[in-house]
CSV table of C-alpha atoms in Angstrom, one decimal:
chain,number,residue,atom,x,y,z
N,1,MET,CA,-46.4,49.6,34.3
N,2,SER,CA,-48.5,47.8,31.9
N,3,SER,CA,-50.1,44.9,33.6
N,4,ALA,CA,-49.0,41.2,32.5
N,5,SER,CA,-51.7,38.9,30.6
N,6,PRO,CA,-52.3,35.2,31.4
N,7,ARG,CA,-49.9,33.4,28.4
N,8,ILE,CA,-52.1,30.7,26.8
N,9,SER,CA,-49.6,27.5,25.5
N,10,SER,CA,-51.7,25.9,23.2
N,11,PRO,CA,-54.9,26.2,21.0
N,12,ARG,CA,-56.1,23.5,22.8
N,13,VAL,CA,-56.6,24.1,26.1
N,14,ALA,CA,-57.5,27.6,25.5
N,15,VAL,CA,-60.4,26.3,24.0
N,16,ALA,CA,-60.9,24.0,27.2
N,17,GLY,CA,-61.0,27.3,29.2
N,18,VAL,CA,-63.9,28.3,27.2
N,19,LEU,CA,-65.6,25.5,27.8
N,20,VAL,CA,-65.5,25.4,31.5
N,21,ALA,CA,-66.0,30.1,30.9
N,22,LEU,CA,-69.1,29.5,28.8
N,23,ILE,CA,-70.8,26.3,31.1
N,24,ALA,CA,-69.9,28.5,34.1
N,25,THR,CA,-72.0,31.2,32.4
N,26,GLY,CA,-74.7,28.8,32.2
N,27,LEU,CA,-74.3,27.2,35.5
N,28,THR,CA,-74.4,30.8,37.1
N,29,ALA,CA,-77.8,31.7,34.6
N,30,ARG,CA,-79.8,28.6,35.4
N,31,SER,CA,-79.3,28.9,39.5
N,32,LEU,CA,-81.2,31.9,39.2
N,33,MET,CA,-84.3,30.2,37.6
N,34,LEU,CA,-84.0,27.7,39.3
N,35,GLY,CA,-84.5,25.4,42.4
N,36,VAL,CA,-81.9,23.9,44.8
N,37,SER,CA,-82.4,20.4,44.3
N,38,ASP,CA,-82.5,21.4,40.4
N,39,THR,CA,-78.8,23.0,40.1
N,40,LEU,CA,-77.4,20.4,41.8
N,41,THR,CA,-79.0,18.1,38.2
N,42,VAL,CA,-77.7,20.8,36.0
N,43,VAL,CA,-74.4,21.1,38.0
N,44,SER,CA,-73.5,17.4,38.1
N,45,ASP,CA,-74.6,17.2,34.2
N,46,VAL,CA,-72.6,19.9,33.0
N,47,LEU,CA,-68.9,19.1,35.1
N,48,ALA,CA,-69.6,15.5,33.3
N,49,ILE,CA,-69.4,17.2,29.6
N,50,ALA,CA,-66.9,19.0,30.7
N,51,LEU,CA,-64.5,16.3,31.9
N,52,ILE,CA,-66.1,14.3,28.3
N,53,ALA,CA,-65.4,18.0,26.3
N,54,SER,CA,-61.7,17.8,27.9
N,55,PHE,CA,-60.7,14.2,27.5
N,56,ILE,CA,-61.4,14.3,24.7
N,57,VAL,CA,-59.1,17.5,24.1
N,58,VAL,CA,-56.1,15.4,25.8
N,59,ALA,CA,-56.9,12.1,24.3
N,60,ARG,CA,-56.8,14.0,20.6
N,61,ALA,CA,-53.3,16.1,21.7
N,62,ALA,CA,-51.9,12.8,23.2
N,63,HIS,CA,-53.0,10.9,19.5
N,64,ARG,CA,-51.1,13.8,17.7
N,65,ALA,CA,-47.9,13.6,19.8
N,66,ARG,CA,-47.9,9.8,19.2
N,67,ASN,CA,-48.1,10.4,15.5
N,68,ALA,CA,-45.6,13.1,16.3
N,69,GLU,CA,-43.7,11.3,17.7
N,70,ALA,CA,-43.6,8.0,15.3
N,71,ARG,CA,-42.8,10.9,12.3
N,72,ALA,CA,-39.7,11.1,13.8
N,73,ARG,CA,-38.4,7.4,15.2
N,74,VAL,CA,-39.8,6.8,11.4
N,75,SER,CA,-36.9,10.3,10.5
N,76,LEU,CA,-34.6,9.1,12.8
N,77,ALA,CA,-34.5,4.8,10.8
N,78,VAL,CA,-34.1,6.6,7.5
N,79,GLN,CA,-31.3,8.8,8.4
N,80,ASP,CA,-29.4,5.9,11.0
N,81,THR,CA,-29.9,3.2,7.9
N,82,ARG,CA,-28.6,6.2,5.8
N,83,LEU,CA,-25.8,7.0,7.8
N,84,THR,CA,-24.7,3.4,8.1
N,85,SER,CA,-24.8,2.6,4.3
N,86,ILE,CA,-22.4,4.7,3.9
N,87,VAL,CA,-20.0,4.2,6.7
N,88,THR,CA,-20.5,-0.2,5.6
N,89,ASN,CA,-19.8,1.2,1.8
N,90,LEU,CA,-16.8,3.4,2.6
N,91,PRO,CA,-13.0,1.2,3.3
N,92,GLY,CA,-11.7,0.8,6.6
N,93,VAL,CA,-13.3,0.0,9.9
N,94,ALA,CA,-14.7,3.1,12.0
N,95,TYR,CA,-14.9,2.6,15.3
N,96,ARG,CA,-16.1,4.8,18.6
N,97,CYS,CA,-14.5,3.9,21.6
N,98,ARG,CA,-14.0,5.1,25.9
N,99,PRO,CA,-10.3,6.6,26.3
N,100,ARG,CA,-10.9,4.2,28.9
N,101,GLY,CA,-13.1,2.1,28.0
N,102,PRO,CA,-12.7,-1.9,27.1
N,103,GLY,CA,-13.6,-2.3,24.1
N,104,PHE,CA,-15.9,-0.7,21.3
N,105,VAL,CA,-19.0,1.2,21.7
N,106,TYR,CA,-19.7,0.9,18.0
N,107,VAL,CA,-17.5,-0.5,15.4
N,108,SER,CA,-18.3,-1.2,11.3
N,109,PRO,CA,-19.2,-4.0,10.5
N,110,ALA,CA,-16.1,-4.7,7.6
N,111,ILE,CA,-14.5,-5.6,10.8
N,112,LEU,CA,-15.1,-9.5,9.7
N,113,ASP,CA,-13.2,-8.6,7.1
N,114,LEU,CA,-10.2,-7.5,9.0
N,115,THR,CA,-10.3,-9.7,11.5
N,116,GLY,CA,-12.1,-12.3,10.7
N,117,ILE,CA,-14.6,-11.3,14.3
N,118,PRO,CA,-18.1,-10.1,13.7
N,119,ALA,CA,-18.6,-6.5,14.6
N,120,VAL,CA,-21.1,-7.7,17.6
N,121,GLU,CA,-18.8,-8.9,19.1
N,122,PHE,CA,-16.1,-6.5,19.9
N,123,MET,CA,-19.3,-4.7,21.3
N,124,GLU,CA,-18.2,-4.3,25.7
N,125,PRO,CA,-17.4,-6.0,27.1
N,126,THR,CA,-18.0,-9.4,25.3
N,127,ARG,CA,-13.9,-9.2,23.0
N,128,ARG,CA,-11.2,-6.9,23.5
N,129,PHE,CA,-10.0,-5.0,20.3
N,130,ASP,CA,-7.0,-4.7,22.3
N,131,ASP,CA,-5.4,-8.7,22.7
N,132,LEU,CA,-5.8,-9.0,19.0
N,133,VAL,CA,-3.4,-6.6,19.4
N,134,HIS,CA,0.9,-7.4,18.9
N,135,PRO,CA,2.6,-7.1,22.2
N,136,ASP,CA,5.3,-5.5,21.4
N,137,ASP,CA,3.1,-2.9,19.5
N,138,LEU,CA,0.6,-2.1,22.6
N,139,PRO,CA,2.3,-0.4,24.3
N,140,ARG,CA,3.3,1.7,22.3
N,141,VAL,CA,-0.4,2.1,20.7
N,142,ALA,CA,-2.2,2.4,24.5
N,143,ALA,CA,0.3,5.6,25.0
N,144,SER,CA,0.3,8.0,21.7
N,145,ILE,CA,-3.9,7.0,21.9
N,146,GLY,CA,-4.2,7.8,25.9
N,147,ARG,CA,-1.6,11.7,24.3
N,148,ALA,CA,-4.6,12.0,22.2
N,149,ALA,CA,-7.3,11.9,24.6
N,150,ALA,CA,-5.4,13.5,27.1
N,151,SER,CA,-4.5,16.3,25.2
N,152,GLY,CA,-7.6,16.7,22.7
N,153,THR,CA,-5.5,15.3,19.5
N,154,ALA,CA,-5.8,13.4,16.7
N,155,TYR,CA,-3.5,10.5,16.3
N,156,ARG,CA,-2.0,8.7,13.7
N,157,LEU,CA,-0.7,5.1,14.5
N,158,GLN,CA,1.1,1.8,12.7
N,159,TYR,CA,1.1,-1.5,14.4
N,160,ARG,CA,0.6,-5.0,13.8
N,161,LEU,CA,-2.2,-7.4,14.5
N,162,VAL,CA,-1.8,-11.0,16.0
N,163,LEU,CA,-5.8,-13.0,14.4
N,164,ALA,CA,-6.8,-15.7,16.0
N,165,ASP,CA,-5.2,-18.2,12.7
N,166,GLY,CA,-1.9,-16.9,14.0
N,167,THR,CA,-1.7,-14.6,10.8
N,168,LEU,CA,0.0,-11.1,10.9
N,169,ILE,CA,-1.5,-7.8,9.4
N,170,HIS,CA,-0.9,-4.4,8.8
N,171,VAL,CA,-3.4,-1.6,9.8
N,172,ARG,CA,-3.0,1.9,9.5
N,173,ASP,CA,-4.9,3.0,12.6
N,174,THR,CA,-6.3,7.3,12.2
N,175,GLY,CA,-8.4,8.9,14.8
N,176,GLY,CA,-9.1,11.7,17.0
N,177,VAL,CA,-11.2,12.9,20.1
N,178,THR,CA,-14.4,14.3,20.5
N,179,ARG,CA,-16.6,15.5,23.0
N,180,ASP,CA,-20.5,14.9,22.7
N,181,PRO,CA,-22.2,18.7,23.6
N,182,PHE,CA,-25.0,17.4,25.3
N,183,ASP,CA,-23.3,16.3,28.6
N,184,GLU,CA,-19.5,16.1,28.0
N,185,THR,CA,-18.6,13.0,27.1
N,186,THR,CA,-15.0,11.5,25.5
N,187,TRP,CA,-15.4,9.4,22.3
N,188,ILE,CA,-12.4,8.5,20.3
N,189,ASP,CA,-13.7,8.2,17.2
N,190,GLY,CA,-11.1,6.0,14.4
N,191,TRP,CA,-10.7,4.5,11.5
N,192,LEU,CA,-8.6,1.5,10.5
N,193,PHE,CA,-6.6,0.7,7.7
N,194,ASP,CA,-5.3,-3.1,6.5
N,195,ILE,CA,-2.2,-1.6,5.0
N,196,THR,CA,-0.3,-5.3,5.0
N,197,GLU,CA,-0.4,-5.2,0.7
N,198,GLU,CA,1.3,-2.1,1.0
N,199,VAL,CA,3.8,-2.9,3.8
N,200,ASP,CA,4.7,-5.9,2.1
N,201,ASN,CA,5.6,-4.1,-1.1
N,202,ALA,CA,7.9,-2.1,0.6
N,203,GLU,CA,9.8,-5.0,2.5
N,204,ARG,CA,9.7,-6.4,-0.5
N,205,LEU,CA,11.2,-3.0,-2.5
N,206,GLN,CA,14.0,-2.5,0.2
N,207,ALA,CA,14.8,-5.7,0.1
N,208,ALA,CA,15.3,-5.3,-3.4
N,209,VAL,CA,16.7,-2.5,-3.7
N,210,ALA,CA,19.4,-3.0,-0.6
N,211,ALA,CA,20.1,-6.4,-3.3
N,212,ALA,CA,21.6,-4.2,-5.8
N,213,GLU,CA,23.4,-2.3,-4.2
N,214,HIS,CA,24.8,-5.1,-2.2
N,215,ALA,CA,25.4,-6.2,-6.4
N,216,ASN,CA,27.0,-2.7,-7.3
N,217,ARG,CA,29.4,-2.5,-4.1
N,218,THR,CA,30.5,-6.0,-5.2
N,219,LYS,CA,31.1,-5.8,-9.0
N,220,SER,CA,32.7,-2.3,-7.8
N,221,SER,CA,34.8,-4.0,-5.2
N,222,PHE,CA,36.2,-6.3,-8.2
N,223,LEU,CA,36.6,-4.1,-10.6
N,224,ALA,CA,39.1,-1.8,-7.9
N,225,ALA,CA,40.9,-4.7,-6.6
N,226,MET,CA,41.9,-6.2,-10.1
N,227,SER,CA,42.6,-3.4,-11.7
N,228,HIS,CA,46.2,-4.3,-11.4
N,229,GLU,CA,45.1,-7.8,-13.1
N,230,LEU,CA,43.7,-5.5,-16.4
N,231,ARG,CA,46.5,-3.2,-16.7
N,232,THR,CA,49.6,-5.4,-15.9
N,233,PRO,CA,49.2,-7.4,-20.0
N,234,LEU,CA,48.0,-4.6,-21.1
N,235,ASN,CA,51.2,-2.5,-20.4
N,236,ALA,CA,52.7,-5.8,-22.0
N,237,ILE,CA,51.5,-5.7,-25.0
N,238,ILE,CA,51.6,-2.4,-25.6
N,239,GLY,CA,55.6,-1.8,-24.2
N,240,PHE,CA,56.2,-4.9,-27.0
N,241,THR,CA,54.1,-4.3,-29.8
N,242,LYS,CA,56.5,-0.1,-29.4
N,243,VAL,CA,59.7,-2.5,-28.6
N,244,VAL,CA,58.5,-3.9,-32.0
N,245,ARG,CA,58.0,-1.7,-33.7
N,246,LYS,CA,60.9,0.0,-33.5
N,247,THR,CA,63.3,-2.3,-33.3
N,248,GLY,CA,62.0,-4.3,-36.9
N,249,SER,CA,61.5,-0.7,-39.1
N,250,GLY,CA,64.8,-2.4,-41.4
N,251,THR,CA,63.7,-5.4,-40.9
N,252,LEU,CA,59.4,-5.8,-41.7
N,253,ALA,CA,57.3,-4.4,-44.3
N,254,ALA,CA,55.1,-1.0,-44.8
N,255,ARG,CA,52.1,-3.1,-43.5
N,256,GLU,CA,53.0,-5.3,-40.3
N,257,LEU,CA,54.5,-1.7,-39.4
N,258,ASN,CA,50.9,-0.8,-40.1
N,259,TYR,CA,49.7,-3.4,-37.8
N,260,LEU,CA,51.4,-3.2,-35.3
N,261,ASP,CA,51.0,0.8,-35.4
N,262,ARG,CA,46.9,-0.4,-35.2
N,263,VAL,CA,47.9,-3.0,-31.8
N,264,ALA,CA,49.4,-0.3,-29.9
N,265,ASN,CA,46.8,2.7,-30.0
N,266,ASN,CA,43.9,0.1,-30.3
N,267,GLY,CA,45.8,-0.8,-26.7
N,268,GLU,CA,46.2,2.6,-26.1
N,269,HIS,CA,42.2,3.4,-26.0
N,270,LEU,CA,41.7,-0.3,-24.9
N,271,LEU,CA,43.8,0.7,-21.6
N,272,GLY,CA,42.3,4.4,-21.3
N,273,LEU,CA,38.7,2.3,-21.1
N,274,ILE,CA,39.3,0.7,-18.3
N,275,ASN,CA,41.4,3.5,-16.4
N,276,ASP,CA,38.3,5.2,-16.5
N,277,LEU,CA,35.8,2.0,-15.9
N,278,LEU,CA,38.7,1.5,-13.4
N,279,ASP,CA,38.2,5.2,-11.2
N,280,LEU,CA,33.9,4.6,-11.9
N,281,ALA,CA,34.5,1.9,-9.5
N,282,LYS,CA,37.0,3.0,-7.2
N,283,ILE,CA,34.1,5.9,-6.6
N,284,GLU,CA,30.8,3.8,-6.3
N,285,ALA,CA,33.6,1.7,-3.9
N,286,GLY,CA,34.6,4.4,-2.0
N,287,ARG,CA,38.0,3.3,-2.6
N,288,MET,CA,39.2,6.1,-5.2
N,289,GLU,CA,42.4,7.7,-3.5
N,290,PHE,CA,43.7,11.0,-4.8
N,291,ARG,CA,47.7,11.6,-4.8
N,292,ARG,CA,48.3,15.9,-4.3
N,293,GLU,CA,51.3,16.9,-5.7
N,294,TRP,CA,52.9,20.5,-6.4
N,295,VAL,CA,52.4,21.2,-10.5
N,296,ALA,CA,53.0,23.8,-12.8
N,297,PRO,CA,49.1,24.0,-14.3
N,298,ALA,CA,50.1,25.7,-17.7
N,299,PRO,CA,52.9,23.0,-19.0
N,300,LEU,CA,49.8,20.2,-18.0
N,301,LEU,CA,47.5,22.1,-20.3
N,302,ARG,CA,50.3,22.6,-23.3
N,303,GLU,CA,51.0,18.1,-22.2
N,304,VAL,CA,47.0,17.5,-22.9
N,305,ILE,CA,46.7,19.8,-25.4
N,306,ALA,CA,49.5,18.5,-27.4
N,307,SER,CA,47.3,15.3,-26.8
N,308,LEU,CA,44.4,16.1,-28.8
N,309,GLU,CA,46.1,19.1,-31.2
N,310,ALA,CA,45.5,15.6,-34.5
N,311,GLN,CA,41.4,15.6,-33.0
N,312,ALA,CA,41.2,19.5,-33.5
N,313,LEU,CA,42.6,19.7,-37.2
N,314,LEU,CA,40.9,16.3,-38.8
N,315,ARG,CA,37.7,18.5,-38.4
N,316,GLY,CA,39.5,21.1,-38.9
N,317,LEU,CA,39.4,23.6,-36.1
N,318,THR,CA,42.1,25.7,-34.0
N,319,LEU,CA,43.1,24.9,-30.2
N,320,THR,CA,44.5,27.1,-28.2
N,321,LEU,CA,46.2,28.0,-25.5
N,322,GLU,CA,45.6,31.7,-23.4
N,323,ALA,CA,47.8,31.9,-20.3
N,324,ALA,CA,48.2,35.1,-18.5
N,325,ALA,CA,51.6,34.9,-17.5
N,326,PRO,CA,53.7,32.0,-16.0
N,327,ALA,CA,51.9,30.6,-13.0
N,328,GLY,CA,53.7,29.2,-9.7
N,329,GLU,CA,53.4,25.4,-9.4
N,330,ILE,CA,49.7,24.5,-7.0
N,331,GLU,CA,49.0,21.8,-5.5
N,332,LEU,CA,46.8,19.6,-7.0
N,333,ASP,CA,46.0,16.0,-8.4
N,334,ALA,CA,47.6,15.8,-12.5
N,335,THR,CA,46.9,11.8,-12.9
N,336,ARG,CA,43.0,13.7,-12.1
N,337,LEU,CA,43.4,17.3,-13.7
N,338,ARG,CA,44.7,15.4,-16.8
N,339,GLN,CA,41.2,13.2,-17.0
N,340,VAL,CA,39.1,16.3,-16.6
N,341,LEU,CA,40.6,18.5,-19.5
N,342,ILE,CA,40.8,15.6,-21.7
N,343,ASN,CA,37.1,14.5,-21.4
N,344,LEU,CA,36.0,18.4,-21.6
N,345,ILE,CA,38.4,19.7,-24.7
N,346,GLY,CA,37.6,16.7,-26.8
N,347,ASN,CA,33.8,16.7,-25.9
N,348,ALA,CA,34.5,20.8,-26.9
N,349,ILE,CA,36.3,19.4,-30.4
N,350,LYS,CA,33.8,16.7,-31.0
N,351,PHE,CA,30.6,19.0,-30.7
N,352,THR,CA,32.4,22.5,-32.9
N,353,GLU,CA,31.3,22.1,-36.1
N,354,ARG,CA,33.2,25.1,-37.3
N,355,GLY,CA,36.2,27.4,-36.1
N,356,GLY,CA,37.9,26.1,-32.4
N,357,VAL,CA,38.2,25.7,-29.0
N,358,THR,CA,40.6,28.0,-26.9
N,359,VAL,CA,41.5,26.8,-23.9
N,360,HIS,CA,42.1,30.1,-20.9
N,361,LEU,CA,44.4,29.6,-17.7
N,362,GLU,CA,44.0,32.3,-14.8
N,363,VAL,CA,45.4,31.8,-11.6
N,364,ALA,CA,44.6,33.7,-8.7
N,365,ASP,CA,46.3,34.2,-5.4
N,366,GLY,CA,49.4,31.5,-6.3
N,367,ARG,CA,47.0,28.8,-4.8
N,368,THR,CA,44.2,28.5,-6.9
N,369,CYS,CA,42.9,28.7,-10.5
N,370,ALA,CA,40.4,28.3,-12.9
N,371,ILE,CA,40.3,26.5,-15.9
N,372,HIS,CA,37.8,27.3,-19.0
N,373,VAL,CA,37.3,25.6,-22.0
N,374,VAL,CA,34.9,28.1,-24.5
N,375,ASP,CA,34.0,27.6,-27.7
N,376,THR,CA,32.5,28.8,-30.9
N,377,GLY,CA,29.6,26.6,-30.6
N,378,ILE,CA,27.5,23.9,-32.9
């Protein structure tokens, strides 16, 4: 096993050791040539020289150490200035506090813009930030941050601050737990953002939506309630027009009879529009009622097709019904089904250029049926 030689810790120590060895060697040589008194004189001189040399070495080492420390302090100051500039110019307020401390250990200068209070006043123990938190929000905020500190997780909160002049602002607080790697100290680091304008806009939008919904419900309720008042006079107009048309066929001129036909036709068209409008209003108001009854679907389809045949003929189209076999009755709302079929078949006629429209009726199990409207396209 090889023996370990002594380690020289630094070049300065090595120089001092060599110098001492040389002095000791010289002292030994001189002591052989001189007397005792002369030897003591030489020893004193040599020791003085050695002390001076050691002092010079130590002084130079201390000077270099001070220079290195000064450079390190300057470097740290530059880095601190850069970090402070970055934090100051970022949106929001950066802070650091202890999980159960009375105030901030650090808070960025932007806290002045948020609260009107300088950052230095929030440094513990001068002022408590908790005193600004709305009393109704404080228990929830404290509990959430406490749970985050205990579990080492992040948190995201929204709460209110009451400023010195009574102004109420809304903030979003986002933070998490940081542990110092050297002494295991636990910190809470976070950011505060002023979201008052965002909250106010959301509340205004909510109020506008609520007002619009209320107005829509009012309109729908009004139209649904006015169904009788709108339909009754219109039905009277149509009915009396048809009576006059029938009884006056021998006494009225052809042009006058044509006028009566126009009144009746336009009245029926207007009645159909009002019915559709009132049905839509009922749906919006949640007052749509379905009247179920047992109805044979095939006769109902023939009735609808007969009412639309004139439109098909005017466009040069064919309109046919195909039913696999005579079907029995099915429980349904005949009025609503008729409205749906008129819309579907009417649109098929409207958007078909040539050819025709075919309505297929299929009854599955005596309780349900399938109706298909097929056209030849544009």
